[in-house]
PDB file of C-alpha atoms in Angstrom:
ATOM      1  CA  UNK C  21      19.155 -29.141  -2.677  1.00  0.00           C
ATOM      2  CA  UNK C  22      16.771 -29.381  -5.621  1.00  0.00           C
ATOM      3  CA  UNK C  23      13.668 -28.756  -3.506  1.00  0.00           C
ATOM      4  CA  UNK C  24      15.096 -25.824  -1.560  1.00  0.00           C
ATOM      5  CA  UNK C  25      13.004 -22.680  -1.941  1.00  0.00           C
ATOM      6  CA  UNK C  26      14.530 -19.446  -3.193  1.00  0.00           C
ATOM      7  CA  UNK C  27      14.543 -16.437  -0.867  1.00  0.00           C
ATOM      8  CA  UNK C  28      12.700 -13.325  -2.007  1.00  0.00           C
ATOM      9  CA  UNK C  29      12.205  -9.956  -0.334  1.00  0.00           C
ATOM     10  CA  UNK C  30       9.043  -8.040  -1.236  1.00  0.00           C
ATOM     11  CA  UNK C  31       7.916  -4.513  -0.385  1.00  0.00           C
ATOM     12  CA  UNK C  32       4.381  -3.393  -1.203  1.00  0.00           C
ATOM     13  CA  UNK C  33       2.238  -0.313  -0.734  1.00  0.00           C
ATOM     14  CA  UNK C  34      -1.212   0.849  -1.777  1.00  0.00           C
ATOM     15  CA  UNK C  35      -3.130   4.111  -1.871  1.00  0.00           C
ATOM     16  CA  UNK C  36      -6.474   5.609  -2.823  1.00  0.00           C
ATOM     17  CA  UNK C  37      -6.962   9.361  -3.256  1.00  0.00           C
ATOM     18  CA  UNK C  38      -9.545  10.063  -1.909  1.00  0.00           C
ATOM     19  CA  UNK C  39     -10.578   6.924  -0.057  1.00  0.00           C
ATOM     20  CA  UNK C  40     -12.621   5.541  -1.795  1.00  0.00           C
ATOM     21  CA  UNK C  41     -11.432   6.917  -5.100  1.00  0.00           C
ATOM     22  CA  UNK C  42      -8.783   6.294  -7.762  1.00  0.00           C
ATOM     23  CA  UNK C  43      -6.252   3.868  -6.312  1.00  0.00           C
ATOM     24  CA  UNK C  44      -2.995   2.131  -7.062  1.00  0.00           C
ATOM     25  CA  UNK C  45      -0.398  -0.259  -5.700  1.00  0.00           C
ATOM     26  CA  UNK C  46       3.379  -0.437  -5.943  1.00  0.00           C
ATOM     27  CA  UNK C  47       5.693  -3.428  -5.546  1.00  0.00           C
ATOM     28  CA  UNK C  48       9.434  -3.984  -5.272  1.00  0.00           C
ATOM     29  CA  UNK C  49      10.678  -7.594  -5.535  1.00  0.00           C
ATOM     30  CA  UNK C  50      14.303  -8.472  -4.757  1.00  0.00           C
ATOM     31  CA  UNK C  51      16.053 -11.843  -5.078  1.00  0.00           C
ATOM     32  CA  UNK C  52      19.837 -11.836  -4.928  1.00  0.00           C
ATOM     33  CA  UNK C  53      21.076  -9.389  -7.559  1.00  0.00           C
ATOM     34  CA  UNK C  54      17.702  -9.297  -9.281  1.00  0.00           C
ATOM     35  CA  UNK C  55      15.141  -6.554  -8.755  1.00  0.00           C
ATOM     36  CA  UNK C  56      11.710  -5.971 -10.290  1.00  0.00           C
ATOM     37  CA  UNK C  57       9.131  -3.213  -9.858  1.00  0.00           C
ATOM     38  CA  UNK C  58       5.407  -3.599 -10.516  1.00  0.00           C
ATOM     39  CA  UNK C  59       2.431  -1.274 -10.214  1.00  0.00           C
ATOM     40  CA  UNK C  60      -1.189  -0.904 -11.270  1.00  0.00           C
ATOM     41  CA  UNK C  61      -4.164   1.392 -10.802  1.00  0.00           C
ATOM     42  CA  UNK C  62      -7.957   1.349 -10.659  1.00  0.00           C
ATOM     43  CA  UNK C  63     -10.625   3.944 -11.331  1.00  0.00           C
ATOM     44  CA  UNK C  64     -12.527   3.439  -8.082  1.00  0.00           C
ATOM     45  CA  UNK C  65     -11.329   1.410  -5.110  1.00  0.00           C
ATOM     46  CA  UNK C  66     -10.173   1.757  -1.493  1.00  0.00           C
ATOM     47  CA  UNK C  67      -6.865   2.094   0.294  1.00  0.00           C
ATOM     48  CA  UNK C  68      -7.184  -1.299   1.991  1.00  0.00           C
ATOM     49  CA  UNK C  69      -7.969  -3.050  -1.278  1.00  0.00           C
ATOM     50  CA  UNK C  70      -4.873  -1.569  -2.893  1.00  0.00           C
ATOM     51  CA  UNK C  71      -2.673  -2.554   0.060  1.00  0.00           C
ATOM     52  CA  UNK C  72      -3.939  -6.123  -0.261  1.00  0.00           C
ATOM     53  CA  UNK C  73      -3.805  -6.083  -4.064  1.00  0.00           C
ATOM     54  CA  UNK C  74      -0.109  -5.202  -3.936  1.00  0.00           C
ATOM     55  CA  UNK C  75       0.604  -8.270  -1.810  1.00  0.00           C
ATOM     56  CA  UNK C  76      -1.436 -10.532  -4.091  1.00  0.00           C
ATOM     57  CA  UNK C  77       0.118  -9.335  -7.351  1.00  0.00           C
ATOM     58  CA  UNK C  78       3.607  -9.666  -5.864  1.00  0.00           C
ATOM     59  CA  UNK C  79       3.000 -13.278  -4.805  1.00  0.00           C
ATOM     60  CA  UNK C  80       1.377 -14.129  -8.131  1.00  0.00           C
ATOM     61  CA  UNK C  81       4.475 -12.784  -9.908  1.00  0.00           C
ATOM     62  CA  UNK C  82       6.688 -15.471  -8.337  1.00  0.00           C
ATOM     63  CA  UNK C  83       7.227 -18.317 -10.793  1.00  0.00           C
ATOM     64  CA  UNK C  84       8.036 -20.968  -8.183  1.00  0.00           C
ATOM     65  CA  UNK C  85       7.579 -21.611  -4.434  1.00  0.00           C
ATOM     66  CA  UNK C  86       9.689 -19.183  -2.404  1.00  0.00           C
ATOM     67  CA  UNK C  87      10.723 -18.190   1.096  1.00  0.00           C
ATOM     68  CA  UNK C  88       9.245 -14.702   1.242  1.00  0.00           C
ATOM     69  CA  UNK C  89       9.955 -11.824   3.583  1.00  0.00           C
ATOM     70  CA  UNK C  90       7.154  -9.374   2.851  1.00  0.00           C
ATOM     71  CA  UNK C  91       7.194  -5.785   4.125  1.00  0.00           C
ATOM     72  CA  UNK C  92       4.062  -3.608   4.220  1.00  0.00           C
ATOM     73  CA  UNK C  93       2.973  -0.502   6.106  1.00  0.00           C
ATOM     74  CA  UNK C  94      -0.632  -1.751   6.165  1.00  0.00           C
ATOM     75  CA  UNK C  95      -1.671  -3.013   9.591  1.00  0.00           C
ATOM     76  CA  UNK C  96      -4.916  -4.140   7.970  1.00  0.00           C
ATOM     77  CA  UNK C  97      -3.025  -6.655   5.844  1.00  0.00           C
ATOM     78  CA  UNK C  98      -0.179  -7.597   8.182  1.00  0.00           C
ATOM     79  CA  UNK C  99      -2.257  -8.077  11.314  1.00  0.00           C
ATOM     80  CA  UNK C 100      -5.044  -9.942   9.506  1.00  0.00           C
ATOM     81  CA  UNK C 101      -2.494 -12.517   8.345  1.00  0.00           C
ATOM     82  CA  UNK C 102      -0.316 -12.638  11.443  1.00  0.00           C
ATOM     83  CA  UNK C 103      -3.269 -13.080  13.805  1.00  0.00           C
ATOM     84  CA  UNK C 104      -4.791 -15.810  11.665  1.00  0.00           C
ATOM     85  CA  UNK C 105      -7.976 -13.804  11.092  1.00  0.00           C
ATOM     86  CA  UNK C 106      -8.179 -14.635   7.393  1.00  0.00           C
ATOM     87  CA  UNK C 107      -8.146 -18.383   8.129  1.00  0.00           C
ATOM     88  CA  UNK C 108     -10.872 -17.972  10.762  1.00  0.00           C
ATOM     89  CA  UNK C 109     -12.960 -15.970   8.318  1.00  0.00           C
ATOM     90  CA  UNK C 110     -12.572 -18.686   5.707  1.00  0.00           C
ATOM     91  CA  UNK C 111     -13.613 -21.326   8.230  1.00  0.00           C
ATOM     92  CA  UNK C 112     -16.639 -19.215   9.208  1.00  0.00           C
ATOM     93  CA  UNK C 113     -17.721 -18.904   5.552  1.00  0.00           C
ATOM     94  CA  UNK C 114     -16.386 -15.354   5.359  1.00  0.00           C
ATOM     95  CA  UNK C 115     -18.327 -13.962   8.289  1.00  0.00           C
ATOM     96  CA  UNK C 116     -16.651 -11.970  11.064  1.00  0.00           C
ATOM     97  CA  UNK C 117     -19.652 -12.645  13.283  1.00  0.00           C
ATOM     98  CA  UNK C 118     -23.343 -13.414  12.651  1.00  0.00           C
ATOM     99  CA  UNK C 119     -24.684 -10.767  10.285  1.00  0.00           C
ATOM    100  CA  UNK C 120     -21.255  -9.178   9.688  1.00  0.00           C
ATOM    101  CA  UNK C 121     -19.671 -10.314   6.408  1.00  0.00           C
ATOM    102  CA  UNK C 122     -15.964  -9.864   5.820  1.00  0.00           C
ATOM    103  CA  UNK C 123     -14.985  -6.982   3.548  1.00  0.00           C
ATOM    104  CA  UNK C 124     -12.865  -7.573   0.441  1.00  0.00           C
ATOM    105  CA  UNK C 125     -13.682 -11.294   0.371  1.00  0.00           C
ATOM    106  CA  UNK C 126     -12.724 -11.565  -3.304  1.00  0.00           C
ATOM    107  CA  UNK C 127      -9.193 -10.387  -2.559  1.00  0.00           C
ATOM    108  CA  UNK C 128      -8.741 -12.450   0.602  1.00  0.00           C
ATOM    109  CA  UNK C 129      -9.730 -15.573  -1.336  1.00  0.00           C
ATOM    110  CA  UNK C 130      -7.230 -14.635  -4.025  1.00  0.00           C
ATOM    111  CA  UNK C 131      -4.552 -14.025  -1.366  1.00  0.00           C
ATOM    112  CA  UNK C 132      -5.025 -17.502   0.126  1.00  0.00           C
ATOM    113  CA  UNK C 133      -4.643 -19.060  -3.305  1.00  0.00           C
ATOM    114  CA  UNK C 134      -1.569 -16.965  -4.168  1.00  0.00           C
ATOM    115  CA  UNK C 135       0.150 -17.602  -0.830  1.00  0.00           C
ATOM    116  CA  UNK C 136      -0.514 -21.347  -0.556  1.00  0.00           C
ATOM    117  CA  UNK C 137       2.730 -22.555  -2.162  1.00  0.00           C
ATOM    118  CA  UNK C 138       5.028 -20.041  -0.462  1.00  0.00           C
ATOM    119  CA  UNK C 139       6.513 -19.737   3.029  1.00  0.00           C
ATOM    120  CA  UNK C 140       5.774 -16.126   3.951  1.00  0.00           C
ATOM    121  CA  UNK C 141       6.877 -13.980   6.865  1.00  0.00           C
ATOM    122  CA  UNK C 142       5.119 -10.625   7.130  1.00  0.00           C
ATOM    123  CA  UNK C 143       6.819  -7.532   8.534  1.00  0.00           C
ATOM    124  CA  UNK C 144       5.082  -4.245   9.334  1.00  0.00           C
ATOM    125  CA  UNK C 145       7.029  -1.059   8.581  1.00  0.00           C
ATOM    126  CA  UNK C 146       6.040   2.509   9.402  1.00  0.00           C
ATOM    127  CA  UNK C 147       5.021   4.346   6.275  1.00  0.00           C
ATOM    128  CA  UNK C 148       6.807   7.496   5.124  1.00  0.00           C
ATOM    129  CA  UNK C 149       9.564   6.989   7.678  1.00  0.00           C
ATOM    130  CA  UNK C 150      12.513   6.899   5.304  1.00  0.00           C
ATOM    131  CA  UNK C 151      12.487   3.156   4.485  1.00  0.00           C
ATOM    132  CA  UNK C 152      13.830   3.364   0.946  1.00  0.00           C
ATOM    133  CA  UNK C 153      11.918   0.485  -0.667  1.00  0.00           C
ATOM    134  CA  UNK C 154       8.676   1.392   1.097  1.00  0.00           C
ATOM    135  CA  UNK C 155       9.045   4.946  -0.174  1.00  0.00           C
ATOM    136  CA  UNK C 156       9.645   3.612  -3.680  1.00  0.00           C
ATOM    137  CA  UNK C 157       6.481   1.506  -3.486  1.00  0.00           C
ATOM    138  CA  UNK C 158       4.547   4.601  -2.458  1.00  0.00           C
ATOM    139  CA  UNK C 159       5.933   6.479  -5.462  1.00  0.00           C
ATOM    140  CA  UNK C 160       4.880   3.635  -7.764  1.00  0.00           C
ATOM    141  CA  UNK C 161       1.382   3.519  -6.262  1.00  0.00           C
ATOM    142  CA  UNK C 162       0.864   7.268  -6.584  1.00  0.00           C
ATOM    143  CA  UNK C 163       2.184   7.244 -10.154  1.00  0.00           C
ATOM    144  CA  UNK C 164      -0.204   4.401 -11.011  1.00  0.00           C
ATOM    145  CA  UNK C 165      -3.147   6.479  -9.783  1.00  0.00           C
ATOM    146  CA  UNK C 166      -2.198   9.231 -12.210  1.00  0.00           C
ATOM    147  CA  UNK C 167      -2.191   7.036 -15.289  1.00  0.00           C
ATOM    148  CA  UNK C 168      -4.722   7.459 -18.083  1.00  0.00           C
ATOM    149  CA  UNK C 169      -7.626   5.044 -18.536  1.00  0.00           C
ATOM    150  CA  UNK C 170      -7.526   3.228 -15.175  1.00  0.00           C
ATOM    151  CA  UNK C 171      -9.068  -0.240 -14.935  1.00  0.00           C
ATOM    152  CA  UNK C 172     -12.262  -1.058 -13.042  1.00  0.00           C
ATOM    153  CA  UNK C 173     -11.882  -2.831  -9.709  1.00  0.00           C
ATOM    154  CA  UNK C 174     -14.711  -5.275 -10.371  1.00  0.00           C
ATOM    155  CA  UNK C 175     -14.575  -6.770  -6.882  1.00  0.00           C
ATOM    156  CA  UNK C 176     -15.233  -3.368  -5.346  1.00  0.00           C
ATOM    157  CA  UNK C 177     -17.805  -2.239  -7.894  1.00  0.00           C
ATOM    158  CA  UNK C 178     -19.883  -5.413  -7.458  1.00  0.00           C
ATOM    159  CA  UNK C 179     -19.769  -5.270  -3.648  1.00  0.00           C
ATOM    160  CA  UNK C 180     -23.229  -4.099  -2.495  1.00  0.00           C
ATOM    161  CA  UNK C 181     -21.723  -2.088   0.358  1.00  0.00           C
ATOM    162  CA  UNK C 182     -19.467  -0.065  -1.942  1.00  0.00           C
ATOM    163  CA  UNK C 183     -22.316   1.580  -3.861  1.00  0.00           C
ATOM    164  CA  UNK C 184     -23.615   3.150  -0.661  1.00  0.00           C
ATOM    165  CA  UNK C 185     -20.321   4.943  -0.124  1.00  0.00           C
ATOM    166  CA  UNK C 186     -20.228   6.460  -3.617  1.00  0.00           C
ATOM    167  CA  UNK C 187     -21.841   9.892  -3.830  1.00  0.00           C
ATOM    168  CA  UNK C 188     -22.568  11.665  -7.139  1.00  0.00           C
ATOM    169  CA  UNK C 189     -19.695  14.138  -6.719  1.00  0.00           C
ATOM    170  CA  UNK C 190     -17.188  11.328  -6.276  1.00  0.00           C
ATOM    171  CA  UNK C 191     -18.684   9.407  -9.188  1.00  0.00           C
ATOM    172  CA  UNK C 192     -18.100  12.434 -11.427  1.00  0.00           C
ATOM    173  CA  UNK C 193     -14.558  12.860 -10.158  1.00  0.00           C
ATOM    174  CA  UNK C 194     -13.394   9.297 -10.698  1.00  0.00           C
ATOM    175  CA  UNK C 195     -14.967   8.950 -14.147  1.00  0.00           C
ATOM    176  CA  UNK C 196     -13.111  11.968 -15.515  1.00  0.00           C
ATOM    177  CA  UNK C 197     -10.053  10.921 -17.604  1.00  0.00           C
ATOM    178  CA  UNK C 198      -6.702  11.637 -15.958  1.00  0.00           C
ATOM    179  CA  UNK C 199      -4.256  13.419 -18.303  1.00  0.00           C
ATOM    180  CA  UNK C 200      -1.464  11.364 -19.837  1.00  0.00           C
ATOM    181  CA  UNK C 201       2.006  12.125 -18.460  1.00  0.00           C
ATOM    182  CA  UNK C 202       0.720  14.369 -15.656  1.00  0.00           C
ATOM    183  CA  UNK C 203       4.215  15.029 -14.271  1.00  0.00           C
ATOM    184  CA  UNK C 204       5.665  14.181 -10.872  1.00  0.00           C
ATOM    185  CA  UNK C 205       3.339  13.428  -7.974  1.00  0.00           C
ATOM    186  CA  UNK C 206       2.619  16.368  -5.659  1.00  0.00           C
ATOM    187  CA  UNK C 207       4.013  15.793  -2.184  1.00  0.00           C
ATOM    188  CA  UNK C 208       1.692  16.293   0.787  1.00  0.00           C
ATOM    189  CA  UNK C 209       1.792  19.605   2.627  1.00  0.00           C
ATOM    190  CA  UNK C 210       0.828  20.787   6.079  1.00  0.00           C
ATOM    191  CA  UNK C 211      -2.964  20.656   6.466  1.00  0.00           C
ATOM    192  CA  UNK C 212      -3.431  18.231   3.548  1.00  0.00           C
ATOM    193  CA  UNK C 213      -5.389  15.006   4.168  1.00  0.00           C
ATOM    194  CA  UNK C 214      -3.458  11.870   5.085  1.00  0.00           C
ATOM    195  CA  UNK C 215      -3.329   9.300   2.267  1.00  0.00           C
ATOM    196  CA  UNK C 216      -4.171   6.555   4.738  1.00  0.00           C
ATOM    197  CA  UNK C 217      -7.045   7.964   6.818  1.00  0.00           C
ATOM    198  CA  UNK C 218      -7.766  11.534   5.483  1.00  0.00           C
ATOM    199  CA  UNK C 219      -6.966  13.255   8.820  1.00  0.00           C
ATOM    200  CA  UNK C 220      -5.250  16.633   8.277  1.00  0.00           C
ATOM    201  CA  UNK C 221      -1.448  16.506   8.475  1.00  0.00           C
ATOM    202  CA  UNK C 222       0.518  18.583  10.984  1.00  0.00           C
ATOM    203  CA  UNK C 223       4.172  19.643  10.911  1.00  0.00           C
ATOM    204  CA  UNK C 224       6.495  18.302  13.612  1.00  0.00           C
ATOM    205  CA  UNK C 225      10.154  18.913  14.380  1.00  0.00           C
ATOM    206  CA  UNK C 226      12.124  15.876  15.585  1.00  0.00           C
ATOM    207  CA  UNK C 227      14.581  15.977  18.474  1.00  0.00           C
ATOM    208  CA  UNK C 228      18.192  16.463  17.346  1.00  0.00           C
ATOM    209  CA  UNK C 229      20.022  13.178  16.713  1.00  0.00           C
ATOM    210  CA  UNK C 230      23.690  12.321  16.397  1.00  0.00           C
ATOM    211  CA  UNK C 231      24.667  12.046  12.760  1.00  0.00           C
ATOM    212  CA  UNK C 232      25.701   8.638  11.456  1.00  0.00           C
ATOM    213  CA  UNK C 233      29.020   8.089   9.647  1.00  0.00           C
ATOM    214  CA  UNK C 234      28.556   8.744   5.953  1.00  0.00           C
ATOM    215  CA  UNK C 235      25.177  10.478   6.431  1.00  0.00           C
ATOM    216  CA  UNK C 236      24.642  13.011   3.656  1.00  0.00           C
ATOM    217  CA  UNK C 237      21.270  14.500   4.571  1.00  0.00           C
ATOM    218  CA  UNK C 238      18.638  14.819   7.293  1.00  0.00           C
ATOM    219  CA  UNK C 239      15.025  15.986   7.595  1.00  0.00           C
ATOM    220  CA  UNK C 240      14.575  19.250   9.485  1.00  0.00           C
ATOM    221  CA  UNK C 241      10.890  18.492  10.034  1.00  0.00           C
ATOM    222  CA  UNK C 242       8.253  16.023   8.926  1.00  0.00           C
ATOM    223  CA  UNK C 243       4.502  15.806   8.462  1.00  0.00           C
ATOM    224  CA  UNK C 244       2.537  13.686  10.922  1.00  0.00           C
ATOM    225  CA  UNK C 245      -0.992  12.284  10.841  1.00  0.00           C
ATOM    226  CA  UNK C 246      -2.610  12.471  14.296  1.00  0.00           C
ATOM    227  CA  UNK C 247      -5.257  10.032  13.126  1.00  0.00           C
ATOM    228  CA  UNK C 248      -3.199   6.962  12.156  1.00  0.00           C
ATOM    229  CA  UNK C 249       0.350   7.936  13.115  1.00  0.00           C
ATOM    230  CA  UNK C 250       1.755   7.928   9.579  1.00  0.00           C
ATOM    231  CA  UNK C 251       4.865  10.046   9.034  1.00  0.00           C
ATOM    232  CA  UNK C 252       5.643  11.804   5.738  1.00  0.00           C
ATOM    233  CA  UNK C 253       9.244  12.706   4.946  1.00  0.00           C
ATOM    234  CA  UNK C 254       9.049  15.367   2.222  1.00  0.00           C
ATOM    235  CA  UNK C 255      11.733  16.884   0.012  1.00  0.00           C
ATOM    236  CA  UNK C 256      10.907  20.382   1.243  1.00  0.00           C
ATOM    237  CA  UNK C 257      12.266  19.414   4.665  1.00  0.00           C
ATOM    238  CA  UNK C 258      15.354  17.600   3.370  1.00  0.00           C
ATOM    239  CA  UNK C 259      18.667  19.259   4.240  1.00  0.00           C
ATOM    240  CA  UNK C 260      22.102  18.341   2.872  1.00  0.00           C
ATOM    241  CA  UNK C 261      25.079  17.847   5.172  1.00  0.00           C
ATOM    242  CA  UNK C 262      28.200  19.577   3.941  1.00  0.00           C
TER     243      UNK C 262
END
């Protein structure tokens, strides 16, 4: 039928290192045999803003109304949409409750505009758990952070609450130019801060599992964040199956 919407699968991820700090988002769009990757970075922003920015940019990249299955590891984004919170905030003139304004209003307004013509189903996926496209989005987001001459996130910089969280040391750090072509992103290690919540990562060994037909590798251990539950599957723990 002429009016039938095309089906699109979207994966997104966002990161800020530290949080707040330089941030980026990564996107993978798939429609039939077609695939497209997008990414972008900002000099000073937050993890939540980059998670939401990835969703917005992905939806804005669609040239016509679509049936969208959107996968994100951000509970902030997925649950806000699924529970209808963003529509309640809009109805309440962007107040969570009296005296408590909604954060990231500029992006939530932009999301509502970008999503209006699409039929979207959100799916939450666990981050760093071996979901190939989610892992790719993370790689794109981290690479975007490392680019030279990052843009300003005007919505964050003009938010009165953001200036209170910026200390002089951080201001110096984020204004320093990042070298061009810095090389591959450094994987997290035991004791490093989580990219999502900054809690220190711990090493865990999973229970032995039966190998699947055609499986060529497994992870001997993984890094786990006790703060938010994020799992990191790192190359150091990857073992080949002969």
